[in-house]
mmCIF file of C-alpha atoms in Angstrom:
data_model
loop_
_atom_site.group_PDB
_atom_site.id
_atom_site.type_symbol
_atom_site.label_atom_id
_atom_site.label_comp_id
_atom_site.label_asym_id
_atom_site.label_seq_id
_atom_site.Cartn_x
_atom_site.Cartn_y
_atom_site.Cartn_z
ATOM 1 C CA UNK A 73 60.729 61.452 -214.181
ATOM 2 C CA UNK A 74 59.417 57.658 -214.979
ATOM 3 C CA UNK A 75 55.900 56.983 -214.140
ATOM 4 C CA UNK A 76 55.392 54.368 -212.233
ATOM 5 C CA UNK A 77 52.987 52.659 -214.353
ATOM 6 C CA UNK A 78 55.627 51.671 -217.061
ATOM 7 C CA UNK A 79 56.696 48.157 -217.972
ATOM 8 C CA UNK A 80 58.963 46.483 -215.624
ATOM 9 C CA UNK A 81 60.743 45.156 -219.286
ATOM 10 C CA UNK A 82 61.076 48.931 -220.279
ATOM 11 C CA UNK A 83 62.863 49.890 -216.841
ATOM 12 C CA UNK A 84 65.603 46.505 -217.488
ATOM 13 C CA UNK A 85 66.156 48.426 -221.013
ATOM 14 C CA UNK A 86 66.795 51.662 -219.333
ATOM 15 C CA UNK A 87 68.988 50.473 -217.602
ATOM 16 C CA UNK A 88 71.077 48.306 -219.761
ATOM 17 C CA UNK A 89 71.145 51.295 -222.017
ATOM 18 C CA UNK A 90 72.669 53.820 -219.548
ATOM 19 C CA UNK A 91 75.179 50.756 -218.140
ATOM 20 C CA UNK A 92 76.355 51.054 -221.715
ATOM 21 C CA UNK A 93 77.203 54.976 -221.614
ATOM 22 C CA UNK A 94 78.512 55.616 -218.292
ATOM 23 C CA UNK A 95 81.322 54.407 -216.520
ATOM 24 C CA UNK A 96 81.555 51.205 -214.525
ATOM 25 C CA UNK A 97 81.418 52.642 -211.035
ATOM 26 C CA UNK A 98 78.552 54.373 -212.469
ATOM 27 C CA UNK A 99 76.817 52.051 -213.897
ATOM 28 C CA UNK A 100 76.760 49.935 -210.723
ATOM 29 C CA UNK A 101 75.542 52.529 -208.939
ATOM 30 C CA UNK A 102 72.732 52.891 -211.173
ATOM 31 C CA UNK A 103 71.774 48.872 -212.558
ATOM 32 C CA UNK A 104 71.449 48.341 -208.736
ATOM 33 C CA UNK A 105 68.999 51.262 -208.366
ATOM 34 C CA UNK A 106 67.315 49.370 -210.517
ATOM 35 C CA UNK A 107 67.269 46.286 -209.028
ATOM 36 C CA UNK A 108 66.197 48.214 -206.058
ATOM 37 C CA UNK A 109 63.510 49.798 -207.845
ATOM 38 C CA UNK A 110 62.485 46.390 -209.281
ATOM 39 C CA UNK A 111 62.196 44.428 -205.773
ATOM 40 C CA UNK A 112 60.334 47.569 -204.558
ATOM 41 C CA UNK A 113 57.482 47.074 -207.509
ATOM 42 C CA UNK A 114 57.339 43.154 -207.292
ATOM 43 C CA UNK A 115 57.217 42.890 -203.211
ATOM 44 C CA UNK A 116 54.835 45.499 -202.973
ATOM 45 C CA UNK A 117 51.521 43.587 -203.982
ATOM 46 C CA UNK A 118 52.810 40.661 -202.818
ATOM 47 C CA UNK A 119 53.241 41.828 -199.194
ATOM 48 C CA UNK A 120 50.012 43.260 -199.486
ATOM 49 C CA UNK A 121 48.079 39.877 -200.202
ATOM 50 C CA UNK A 122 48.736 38.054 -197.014
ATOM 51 C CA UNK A 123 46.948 40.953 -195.168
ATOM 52 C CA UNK A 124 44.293 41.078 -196.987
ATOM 53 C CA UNK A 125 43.705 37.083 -196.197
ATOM 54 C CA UNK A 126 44.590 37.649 -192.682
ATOM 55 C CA UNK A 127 42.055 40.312 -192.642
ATOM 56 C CA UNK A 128 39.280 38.228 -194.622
ATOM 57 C CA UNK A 129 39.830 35.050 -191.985
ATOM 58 C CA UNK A 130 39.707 37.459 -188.755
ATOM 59 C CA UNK A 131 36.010 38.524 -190.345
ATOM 60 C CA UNK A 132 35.101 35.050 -190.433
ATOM 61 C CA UNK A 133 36.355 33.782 -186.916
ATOM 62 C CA UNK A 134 34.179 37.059 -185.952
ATOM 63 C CA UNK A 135 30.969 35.991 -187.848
ATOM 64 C CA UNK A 136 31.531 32.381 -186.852
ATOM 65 C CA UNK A 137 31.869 33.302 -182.851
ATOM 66 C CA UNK A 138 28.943 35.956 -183.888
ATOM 67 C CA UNK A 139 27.199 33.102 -185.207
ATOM 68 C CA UNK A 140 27.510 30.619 -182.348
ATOM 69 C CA UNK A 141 26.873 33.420 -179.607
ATOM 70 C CA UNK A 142 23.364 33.991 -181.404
ATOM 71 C CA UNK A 143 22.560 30.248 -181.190
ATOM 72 C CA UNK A 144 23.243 30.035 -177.447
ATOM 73 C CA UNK A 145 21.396 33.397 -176.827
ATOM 74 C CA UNK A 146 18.443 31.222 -178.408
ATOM 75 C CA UNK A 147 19.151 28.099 -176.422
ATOM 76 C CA UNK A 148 18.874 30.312 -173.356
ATOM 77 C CA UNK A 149 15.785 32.298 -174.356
ATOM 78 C CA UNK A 150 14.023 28.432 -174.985
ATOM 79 C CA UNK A 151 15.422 27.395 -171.629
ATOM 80 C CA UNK A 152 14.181 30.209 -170.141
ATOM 81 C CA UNK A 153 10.890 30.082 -171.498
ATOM 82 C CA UNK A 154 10.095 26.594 -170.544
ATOM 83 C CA UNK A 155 11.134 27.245 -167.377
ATOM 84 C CA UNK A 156 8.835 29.988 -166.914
ATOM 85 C CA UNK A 157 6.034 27.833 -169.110
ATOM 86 C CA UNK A 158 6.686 24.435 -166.589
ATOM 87 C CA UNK A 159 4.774 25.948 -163.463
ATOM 88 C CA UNK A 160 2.082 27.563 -165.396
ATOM 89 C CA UNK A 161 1.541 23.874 -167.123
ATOM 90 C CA UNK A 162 0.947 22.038 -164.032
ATOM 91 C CA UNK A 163 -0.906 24.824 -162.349
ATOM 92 C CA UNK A 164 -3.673 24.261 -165.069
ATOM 93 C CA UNK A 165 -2.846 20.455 -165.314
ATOM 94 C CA UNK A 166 -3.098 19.615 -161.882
ATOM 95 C CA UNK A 167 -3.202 15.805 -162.651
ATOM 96 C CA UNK A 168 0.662 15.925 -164.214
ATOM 97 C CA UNK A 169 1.627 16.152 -160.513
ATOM 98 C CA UNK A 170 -0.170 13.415 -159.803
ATOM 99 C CA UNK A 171 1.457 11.356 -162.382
ATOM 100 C CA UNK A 172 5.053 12.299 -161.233
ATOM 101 C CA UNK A 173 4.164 11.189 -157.359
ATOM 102 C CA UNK A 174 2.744 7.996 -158.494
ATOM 103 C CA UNK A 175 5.157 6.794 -161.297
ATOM 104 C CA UNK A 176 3.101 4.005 -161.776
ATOM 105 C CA UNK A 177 3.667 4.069 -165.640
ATOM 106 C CA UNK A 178 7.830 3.859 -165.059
ATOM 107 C CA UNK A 179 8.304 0.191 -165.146
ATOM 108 C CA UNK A 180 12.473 -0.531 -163.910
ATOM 109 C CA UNK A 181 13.598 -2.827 -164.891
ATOM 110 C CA UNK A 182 10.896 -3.139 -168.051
ATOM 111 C CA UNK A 183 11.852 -6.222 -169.607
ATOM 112 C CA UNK A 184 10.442 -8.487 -166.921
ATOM 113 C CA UNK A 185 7.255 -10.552 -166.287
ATOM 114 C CA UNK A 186 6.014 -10.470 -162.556
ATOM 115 C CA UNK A 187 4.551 -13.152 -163.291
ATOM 116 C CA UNK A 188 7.333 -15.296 -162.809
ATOM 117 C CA UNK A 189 9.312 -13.597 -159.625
ATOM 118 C CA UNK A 190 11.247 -17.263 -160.175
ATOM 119 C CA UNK A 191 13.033 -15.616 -163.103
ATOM 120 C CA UNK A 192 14.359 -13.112 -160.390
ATOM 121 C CA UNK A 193 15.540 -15.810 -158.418
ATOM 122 C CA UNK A 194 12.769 -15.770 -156.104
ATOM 123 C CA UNK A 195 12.071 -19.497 -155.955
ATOM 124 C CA UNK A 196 9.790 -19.141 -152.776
ATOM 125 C CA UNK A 197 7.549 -16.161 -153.713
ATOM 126 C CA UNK A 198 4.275 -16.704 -155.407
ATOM 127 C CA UNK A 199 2.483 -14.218 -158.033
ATOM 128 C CA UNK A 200 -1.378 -13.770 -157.811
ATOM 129 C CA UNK A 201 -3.932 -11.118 -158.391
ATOM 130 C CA UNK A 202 -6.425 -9.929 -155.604
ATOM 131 C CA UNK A 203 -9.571 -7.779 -156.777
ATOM 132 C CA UNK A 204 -10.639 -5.524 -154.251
ATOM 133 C CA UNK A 205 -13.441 -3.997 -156.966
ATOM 134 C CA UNK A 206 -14.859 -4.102 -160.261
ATOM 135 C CA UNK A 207 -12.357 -3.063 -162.709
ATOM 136 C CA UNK A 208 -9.001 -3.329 -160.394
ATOM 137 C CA UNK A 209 -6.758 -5.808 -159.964
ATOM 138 C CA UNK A 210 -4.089 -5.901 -157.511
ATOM 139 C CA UNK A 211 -0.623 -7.913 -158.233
ATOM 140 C CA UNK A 212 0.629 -9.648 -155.009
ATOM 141 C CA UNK A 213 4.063 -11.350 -154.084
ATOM 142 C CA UNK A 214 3.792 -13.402 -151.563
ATOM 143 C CA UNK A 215 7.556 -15.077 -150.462
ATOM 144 C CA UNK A 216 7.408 -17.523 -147.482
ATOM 145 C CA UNK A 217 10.266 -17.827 -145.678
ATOM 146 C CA UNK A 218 13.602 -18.562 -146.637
ATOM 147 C CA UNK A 219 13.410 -22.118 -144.624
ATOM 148 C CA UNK A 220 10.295 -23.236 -146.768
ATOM 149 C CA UNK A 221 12.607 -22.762 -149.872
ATOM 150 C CA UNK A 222 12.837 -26.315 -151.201
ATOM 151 C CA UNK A 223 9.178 -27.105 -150.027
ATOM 152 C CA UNK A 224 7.914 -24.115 -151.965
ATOM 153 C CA UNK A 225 9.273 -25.123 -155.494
ATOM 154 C CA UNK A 226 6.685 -25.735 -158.312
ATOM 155 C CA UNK A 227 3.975 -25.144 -155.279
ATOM 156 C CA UNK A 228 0.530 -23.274 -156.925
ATOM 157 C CA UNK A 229 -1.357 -20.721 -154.573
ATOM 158 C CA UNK A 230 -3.642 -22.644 -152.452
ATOM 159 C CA UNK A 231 -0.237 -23.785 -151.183
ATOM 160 C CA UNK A 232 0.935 -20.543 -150.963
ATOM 161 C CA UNK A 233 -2.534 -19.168 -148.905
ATOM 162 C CA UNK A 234 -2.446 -22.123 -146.641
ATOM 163 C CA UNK A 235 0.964 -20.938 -145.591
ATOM 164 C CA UNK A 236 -0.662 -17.869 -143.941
ATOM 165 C CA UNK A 237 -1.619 -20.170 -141.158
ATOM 166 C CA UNK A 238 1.415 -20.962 -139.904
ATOM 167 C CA UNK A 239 3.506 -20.075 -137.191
ATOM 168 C CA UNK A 240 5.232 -17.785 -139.136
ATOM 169 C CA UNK A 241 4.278 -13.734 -138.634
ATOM 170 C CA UNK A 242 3.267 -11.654 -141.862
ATOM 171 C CA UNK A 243 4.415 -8.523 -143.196
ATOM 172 C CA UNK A 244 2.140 -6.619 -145.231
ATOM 173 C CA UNK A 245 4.620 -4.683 -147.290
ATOM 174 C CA UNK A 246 3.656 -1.381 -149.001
ATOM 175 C CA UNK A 247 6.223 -0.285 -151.841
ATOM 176 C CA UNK A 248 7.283 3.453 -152.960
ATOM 177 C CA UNK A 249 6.052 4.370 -155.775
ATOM 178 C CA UNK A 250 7.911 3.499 -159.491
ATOM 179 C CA UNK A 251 9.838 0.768 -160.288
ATOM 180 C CA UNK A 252 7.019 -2.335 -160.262
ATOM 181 C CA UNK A 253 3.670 -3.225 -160.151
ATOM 182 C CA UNK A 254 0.972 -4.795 -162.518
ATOM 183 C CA UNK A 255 -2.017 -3.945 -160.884
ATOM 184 C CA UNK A 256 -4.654 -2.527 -163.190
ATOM 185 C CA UNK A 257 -6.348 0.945 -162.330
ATOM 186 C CA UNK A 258 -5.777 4.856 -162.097
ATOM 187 C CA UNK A 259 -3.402 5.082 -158.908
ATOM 188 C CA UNK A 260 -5.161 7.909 -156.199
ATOM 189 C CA UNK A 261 -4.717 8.077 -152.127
ATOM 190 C CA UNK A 262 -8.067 6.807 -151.364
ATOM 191 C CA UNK A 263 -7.720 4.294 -153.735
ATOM 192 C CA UNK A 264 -4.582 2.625 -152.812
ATOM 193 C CA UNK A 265 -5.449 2.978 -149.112
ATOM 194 C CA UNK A 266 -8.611 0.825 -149.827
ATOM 195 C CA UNK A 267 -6.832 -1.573 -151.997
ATOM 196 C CA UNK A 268 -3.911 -1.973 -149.090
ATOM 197 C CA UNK A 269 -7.252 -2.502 -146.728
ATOM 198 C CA UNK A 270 -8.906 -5.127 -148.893
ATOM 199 C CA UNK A 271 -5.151 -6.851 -148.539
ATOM 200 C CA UNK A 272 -4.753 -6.914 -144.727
ATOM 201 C CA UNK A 273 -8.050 -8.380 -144.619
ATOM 202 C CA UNK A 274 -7.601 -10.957 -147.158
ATOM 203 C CA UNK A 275 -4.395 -12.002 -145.158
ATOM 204 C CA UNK A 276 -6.338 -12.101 -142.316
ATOM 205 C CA UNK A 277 -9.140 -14.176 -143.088
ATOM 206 C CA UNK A 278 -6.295 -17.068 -143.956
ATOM 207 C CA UNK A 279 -3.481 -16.098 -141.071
ATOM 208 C CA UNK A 280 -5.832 -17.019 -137.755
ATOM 209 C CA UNK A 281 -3.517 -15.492 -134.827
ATOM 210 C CA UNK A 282 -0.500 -15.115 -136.561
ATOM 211 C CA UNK A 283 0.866 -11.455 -136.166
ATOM 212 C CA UNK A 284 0.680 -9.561 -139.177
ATOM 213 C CA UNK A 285 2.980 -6.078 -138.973
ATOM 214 C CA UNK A 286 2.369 -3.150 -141.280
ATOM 215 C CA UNK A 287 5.891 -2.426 -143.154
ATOM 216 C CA UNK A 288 5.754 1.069 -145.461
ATOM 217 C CA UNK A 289 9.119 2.483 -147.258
ATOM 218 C CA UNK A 290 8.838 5.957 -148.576
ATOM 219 C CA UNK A 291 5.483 6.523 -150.647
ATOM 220 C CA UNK A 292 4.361 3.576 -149.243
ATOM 221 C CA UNK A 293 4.586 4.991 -145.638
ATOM 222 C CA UNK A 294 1.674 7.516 -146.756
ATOM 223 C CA UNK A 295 -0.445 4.292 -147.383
ATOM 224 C CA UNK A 296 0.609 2.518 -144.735
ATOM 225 C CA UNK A 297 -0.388 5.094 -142.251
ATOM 226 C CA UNK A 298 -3.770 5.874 -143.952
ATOM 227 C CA UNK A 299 -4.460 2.304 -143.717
ATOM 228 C CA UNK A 300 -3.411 1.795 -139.836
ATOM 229 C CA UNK A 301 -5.398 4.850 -139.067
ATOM 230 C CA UNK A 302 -8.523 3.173 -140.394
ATOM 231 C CA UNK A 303 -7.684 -0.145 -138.767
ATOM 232 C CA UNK A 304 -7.079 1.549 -135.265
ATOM 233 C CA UNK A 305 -10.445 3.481 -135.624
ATOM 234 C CA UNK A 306 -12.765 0.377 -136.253
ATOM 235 C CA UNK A 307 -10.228 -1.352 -133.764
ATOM 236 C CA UNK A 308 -8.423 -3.979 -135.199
ATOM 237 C CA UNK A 309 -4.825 -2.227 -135.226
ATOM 238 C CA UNK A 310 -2.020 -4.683 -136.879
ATOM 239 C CA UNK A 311 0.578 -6.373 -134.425
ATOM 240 C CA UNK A 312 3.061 -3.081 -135.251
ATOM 241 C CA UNK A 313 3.807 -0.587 -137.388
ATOM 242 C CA UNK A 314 7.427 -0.024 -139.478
ATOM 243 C CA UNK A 315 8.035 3.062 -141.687
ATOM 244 C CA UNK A 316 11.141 3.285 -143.414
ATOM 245 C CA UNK A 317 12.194 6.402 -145.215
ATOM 246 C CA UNK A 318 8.897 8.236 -143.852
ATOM 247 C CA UNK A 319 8.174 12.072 -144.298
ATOM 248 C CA UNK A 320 5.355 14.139 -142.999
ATOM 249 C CA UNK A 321 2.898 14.977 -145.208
ATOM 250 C CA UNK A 322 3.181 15.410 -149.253
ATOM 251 C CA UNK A 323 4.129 18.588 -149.442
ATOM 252 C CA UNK A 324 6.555 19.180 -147.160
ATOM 253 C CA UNK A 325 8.147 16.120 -148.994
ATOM 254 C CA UNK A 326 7.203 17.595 -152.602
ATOM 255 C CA UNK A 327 9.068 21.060 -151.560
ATOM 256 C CA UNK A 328 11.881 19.188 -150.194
ATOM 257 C CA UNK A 329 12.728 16.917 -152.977
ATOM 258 C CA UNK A 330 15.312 17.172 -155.241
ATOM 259 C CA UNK A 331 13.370 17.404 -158.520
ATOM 260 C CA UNK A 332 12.051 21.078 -156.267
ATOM 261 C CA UNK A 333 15.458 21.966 -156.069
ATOM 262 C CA UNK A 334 15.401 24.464 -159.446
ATOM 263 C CA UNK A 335 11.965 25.697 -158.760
ATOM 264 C CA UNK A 336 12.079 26.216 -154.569
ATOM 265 C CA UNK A 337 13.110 29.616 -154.539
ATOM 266 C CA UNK A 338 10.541 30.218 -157.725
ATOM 267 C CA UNK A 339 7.954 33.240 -156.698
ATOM 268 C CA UNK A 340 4.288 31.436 -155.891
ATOM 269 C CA UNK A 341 6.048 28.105 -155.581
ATOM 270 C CA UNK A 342 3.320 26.759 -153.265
ATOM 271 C CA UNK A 343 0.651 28.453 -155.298
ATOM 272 C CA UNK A 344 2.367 26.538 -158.467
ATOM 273 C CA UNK A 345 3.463 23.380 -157.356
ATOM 274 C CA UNK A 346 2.066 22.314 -154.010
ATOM 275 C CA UNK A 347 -1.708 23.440 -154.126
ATOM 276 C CA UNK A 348 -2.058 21.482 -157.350
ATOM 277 C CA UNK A 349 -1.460 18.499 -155.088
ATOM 278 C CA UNK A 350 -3.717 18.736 -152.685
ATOM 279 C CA UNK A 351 -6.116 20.132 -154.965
ATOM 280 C CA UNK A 352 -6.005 16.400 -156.501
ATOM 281 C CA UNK A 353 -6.870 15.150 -153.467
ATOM 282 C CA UNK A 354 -3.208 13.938 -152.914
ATOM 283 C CA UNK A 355 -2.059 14.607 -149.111
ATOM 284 C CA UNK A 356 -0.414 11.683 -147.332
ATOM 285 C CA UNK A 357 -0.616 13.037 -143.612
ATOM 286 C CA UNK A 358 1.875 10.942 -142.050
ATOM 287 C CA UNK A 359 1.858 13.810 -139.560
ATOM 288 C CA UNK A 360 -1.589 13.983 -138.740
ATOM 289 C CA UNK A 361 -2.227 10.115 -139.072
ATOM 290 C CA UNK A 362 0.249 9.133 -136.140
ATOM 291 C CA UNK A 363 -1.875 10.755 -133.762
ATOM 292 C CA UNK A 364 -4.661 8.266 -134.138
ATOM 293 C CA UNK A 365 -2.378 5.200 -134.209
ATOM 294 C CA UNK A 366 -2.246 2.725 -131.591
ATOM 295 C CA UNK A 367 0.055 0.103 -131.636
ATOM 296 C CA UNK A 368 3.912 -0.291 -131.781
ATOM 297 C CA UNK A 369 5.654 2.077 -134.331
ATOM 298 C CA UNK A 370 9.225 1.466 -135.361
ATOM 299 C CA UNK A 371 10.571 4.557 -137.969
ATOM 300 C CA UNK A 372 13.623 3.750 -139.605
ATOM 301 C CA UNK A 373 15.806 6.241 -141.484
ATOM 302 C CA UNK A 374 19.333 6.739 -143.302
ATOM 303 C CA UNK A 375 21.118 9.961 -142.931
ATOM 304 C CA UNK A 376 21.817 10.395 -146.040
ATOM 305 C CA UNK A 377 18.798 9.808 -147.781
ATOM 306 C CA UNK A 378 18.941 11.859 -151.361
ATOM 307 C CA UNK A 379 14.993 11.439 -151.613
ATOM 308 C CA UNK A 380 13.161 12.023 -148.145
ATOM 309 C CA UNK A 381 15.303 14.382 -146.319
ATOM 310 C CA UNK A 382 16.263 12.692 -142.686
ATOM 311 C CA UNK A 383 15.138 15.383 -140.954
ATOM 312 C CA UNK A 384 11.132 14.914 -141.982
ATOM 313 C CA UNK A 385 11.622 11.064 -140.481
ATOM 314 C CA UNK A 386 13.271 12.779 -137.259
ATOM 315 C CA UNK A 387 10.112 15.277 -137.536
ATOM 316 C CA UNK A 388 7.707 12.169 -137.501
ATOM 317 C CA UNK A 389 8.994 10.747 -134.774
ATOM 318 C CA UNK A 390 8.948 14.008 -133.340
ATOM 319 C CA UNK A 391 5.218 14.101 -133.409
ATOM 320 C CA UNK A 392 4.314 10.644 -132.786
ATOM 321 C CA UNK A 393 6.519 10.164 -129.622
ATOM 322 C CA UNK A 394 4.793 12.467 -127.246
ATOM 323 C CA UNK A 395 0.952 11.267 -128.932
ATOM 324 C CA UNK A 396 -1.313 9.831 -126.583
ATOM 325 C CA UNK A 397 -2.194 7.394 -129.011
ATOM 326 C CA UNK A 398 0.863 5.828 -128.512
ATOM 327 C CA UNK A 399 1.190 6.222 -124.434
ATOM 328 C CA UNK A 400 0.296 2.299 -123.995
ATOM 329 C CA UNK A 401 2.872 1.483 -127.080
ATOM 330 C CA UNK A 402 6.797 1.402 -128.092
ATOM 331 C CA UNK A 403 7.816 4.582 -130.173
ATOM 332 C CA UNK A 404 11.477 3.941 -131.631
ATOM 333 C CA UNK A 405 13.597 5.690 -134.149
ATOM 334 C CA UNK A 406 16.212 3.963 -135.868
ATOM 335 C CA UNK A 407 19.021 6.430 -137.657
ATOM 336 C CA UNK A 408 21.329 4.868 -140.028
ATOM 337 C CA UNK A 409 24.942 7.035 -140.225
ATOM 338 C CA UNK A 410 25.785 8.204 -143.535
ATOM 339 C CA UNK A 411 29.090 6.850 -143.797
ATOM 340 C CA UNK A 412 26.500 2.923 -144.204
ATOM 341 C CA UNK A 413 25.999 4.467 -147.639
ATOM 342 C CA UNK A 414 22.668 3.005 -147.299
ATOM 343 C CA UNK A 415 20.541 6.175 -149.112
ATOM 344 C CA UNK A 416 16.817 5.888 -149.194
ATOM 345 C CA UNK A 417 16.632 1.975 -150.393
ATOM 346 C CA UNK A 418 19.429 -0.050 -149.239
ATOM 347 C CA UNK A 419 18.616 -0.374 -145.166
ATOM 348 C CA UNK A 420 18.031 -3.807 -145.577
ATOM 349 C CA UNK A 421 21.066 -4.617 -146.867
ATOM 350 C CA UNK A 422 22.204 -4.025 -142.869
ATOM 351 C CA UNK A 423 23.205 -6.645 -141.114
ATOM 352 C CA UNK A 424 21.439 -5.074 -137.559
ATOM 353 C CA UNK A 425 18.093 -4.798 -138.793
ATOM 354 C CA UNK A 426 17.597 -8.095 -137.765
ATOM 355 C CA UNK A 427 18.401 -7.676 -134.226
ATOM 356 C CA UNK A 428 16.515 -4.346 -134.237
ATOM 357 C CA UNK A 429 13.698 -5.627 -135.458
ATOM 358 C CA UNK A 430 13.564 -8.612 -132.808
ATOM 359 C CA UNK A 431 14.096 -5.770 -129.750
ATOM 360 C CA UNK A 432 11.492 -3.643 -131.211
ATOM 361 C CA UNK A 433 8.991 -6.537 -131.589
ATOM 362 C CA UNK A 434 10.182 -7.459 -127.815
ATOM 363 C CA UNK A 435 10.931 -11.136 -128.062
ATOM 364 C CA UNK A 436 12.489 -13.194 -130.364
ATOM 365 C CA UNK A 437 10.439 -13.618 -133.291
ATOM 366 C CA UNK A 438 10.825 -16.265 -136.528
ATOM 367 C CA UNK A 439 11.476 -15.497 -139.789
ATOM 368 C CA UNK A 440 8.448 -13.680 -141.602
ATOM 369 C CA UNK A 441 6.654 -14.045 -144.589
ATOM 370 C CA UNK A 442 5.535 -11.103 -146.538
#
């Protein structure tokens, strides 16, 4: 018998040879038993090599998913780790809460000078600095109203300060917190309350009988109600008080907003999150404050406000209502239906706030100035 190790030449010479000795039907029979034998040797290897590459590229599709689930398993683990590391941080760093309720270093929009509130289109609106201490400064808008708008143009602040005195009503408005302001100093509750004090007296001093109203939106309210508080207990309480977007106190708003949302269910979230606050003398009692208020308080509110739930306004109101601080004094609360779209900064943009604000104030009052 052949081995199968010889020549594929030798085999075709075998071949011819005994196609030479034999018949013809025989020596078909046997050249294509050869060919047979040939196709056999020459497919064999050949047949064999497209395995082996299939095989090689499934072992590198393996290693490359092997390779990718490893580098998501360390994602995760990182993920995971700051999220464990976050609460721990601010536990010991009690001040980074502070800097997330204040914002006061996130500027939006950033490229623009407050010093020129005309570049905004704000043609009647004046910008000045009041400085309630050594080593603060407080930036002021003050916009007259929209009637005085060609009168006002190119007008320096004396003008602007003499306006007080007419027969136009003030609003002191108190902002939320972000978004603008050039004052100098390190933001704090006691602070701001004394710097919004220092205000309403300033606009006092220049406004002789005109009413002056108290308006706070969302941080602001906080301030607003510190500062109304004080007023009330060395009795001179403003004309009325508005709060727009108010909550309760700072931590029932700090657990119930949205940033909380991945951390609320967190074991020791108070422990973590909340006593860090008040530890940094942060508190905001909107709740507690109310009860010492007297004078009209108007509490405004959207339904579908992403940032202080609706419910803590509806809470407020709640708890003022039935004060008897408030017995000689109109308690109202305004809802806004969520289908207005009007979220936790856009109820001005409605076109009833006018009229509500001239039933709440009880008589039909002229435009303001704030």
């Amino acid at each position: 018998m052949r081995k199968r190790t010889e020549p594929v030449a030798l085999e075709h010479e075998r071949c011819a040879a005994a196609g030479s000795s034999s018949s013809g039907s025989a020596a078909a029979a046997l050249d294509a038993d050869c060919r047979l034998k040939q196709n056999l040797r020459l497919t064999g290897p050949a047949a064999a090599e497209p395995r082996c590459a299939a095989d090689a590229g499934m072992k590198r599709a393996l290693g490359r998913r092997k390779g990718v689930w490893l580098r998501l398993r360390k994602i995760l683990f990182c993920v995971l780790g700051l999220y464990i590391a976050i609460p721990f941080l601010i536990k010991l760093c009690p001040g980074i809460q502070a800097k997330l309720i204040f914002l006061n270093f996130v500027r939006v929009p950033y490229f623009i000078d407050l010093k020129k509130p005309q570049d905004q289109g704000l043609n009647h609106t004046c910008n000045y600095y009041l400085q309630p201490e050594e080593d603060v400064t407080i930036g002021v808008w003050h916009t007259v109203p929209a009637v005085w708008w060609k009168n006002a143009q190119g007008k320096d602040q004396m003008w602007y300060e003499d306006a007080l005195a007419s027969s136009h009503p003030i609003i002191l408005y108190l902002h939320g917190n972000a978004g603008w302001g050039d004052s100098v100093g390190t933001p704090s509750e006691r602070g701001m309350t004394y710097d919004a004090l220092h205000v309403f007296d300033w606009i006092k001093a220049r406004s002789g009988d005109n009413p002056v109203y108290i308006w706070g939106h969302s941080l602001g309210t906080g301030v607003a109600t510190n500062l109304v508080r004080r007023l009330c207990e060395r009795e001179t309480p403003p004309d009325a008080l508005i709060l727009e977007s108010p909550f309760t106190n700072i931590r029932e708003e700090a657990k119930s907003h949205p940033f909380s949302v991945i951390y609320r269910y967190f074991p020791g979230f108070d422990w973590f999150f909340l006593d860090p606050i008040t530890s940094s003398g942060i508190k905001f009692a909107n709740d507690e404050n109310v009860k010492h208020i007297s004078c009209p308080l108007l509490i405004l509110h959207a339904e579908d406000d992403p940032v202080v739930p609706f419910q803590l306004g509806r809470k407020l109101y709640s708890i003022a209502a039935p004060a008897r601080s408030f017995r000689d004094f109109k308690v109202q609360f305004v809802p806004f239906h969520s289908d207005l779209g009007y979220r936790h900064k856009y109820i001005y943009k409605s076109p009833e706030l006018p009229r509500i604000l001239r039933e709440f104030l009880g008589k039909s009052e002229p435009e303001h100035q704030h």
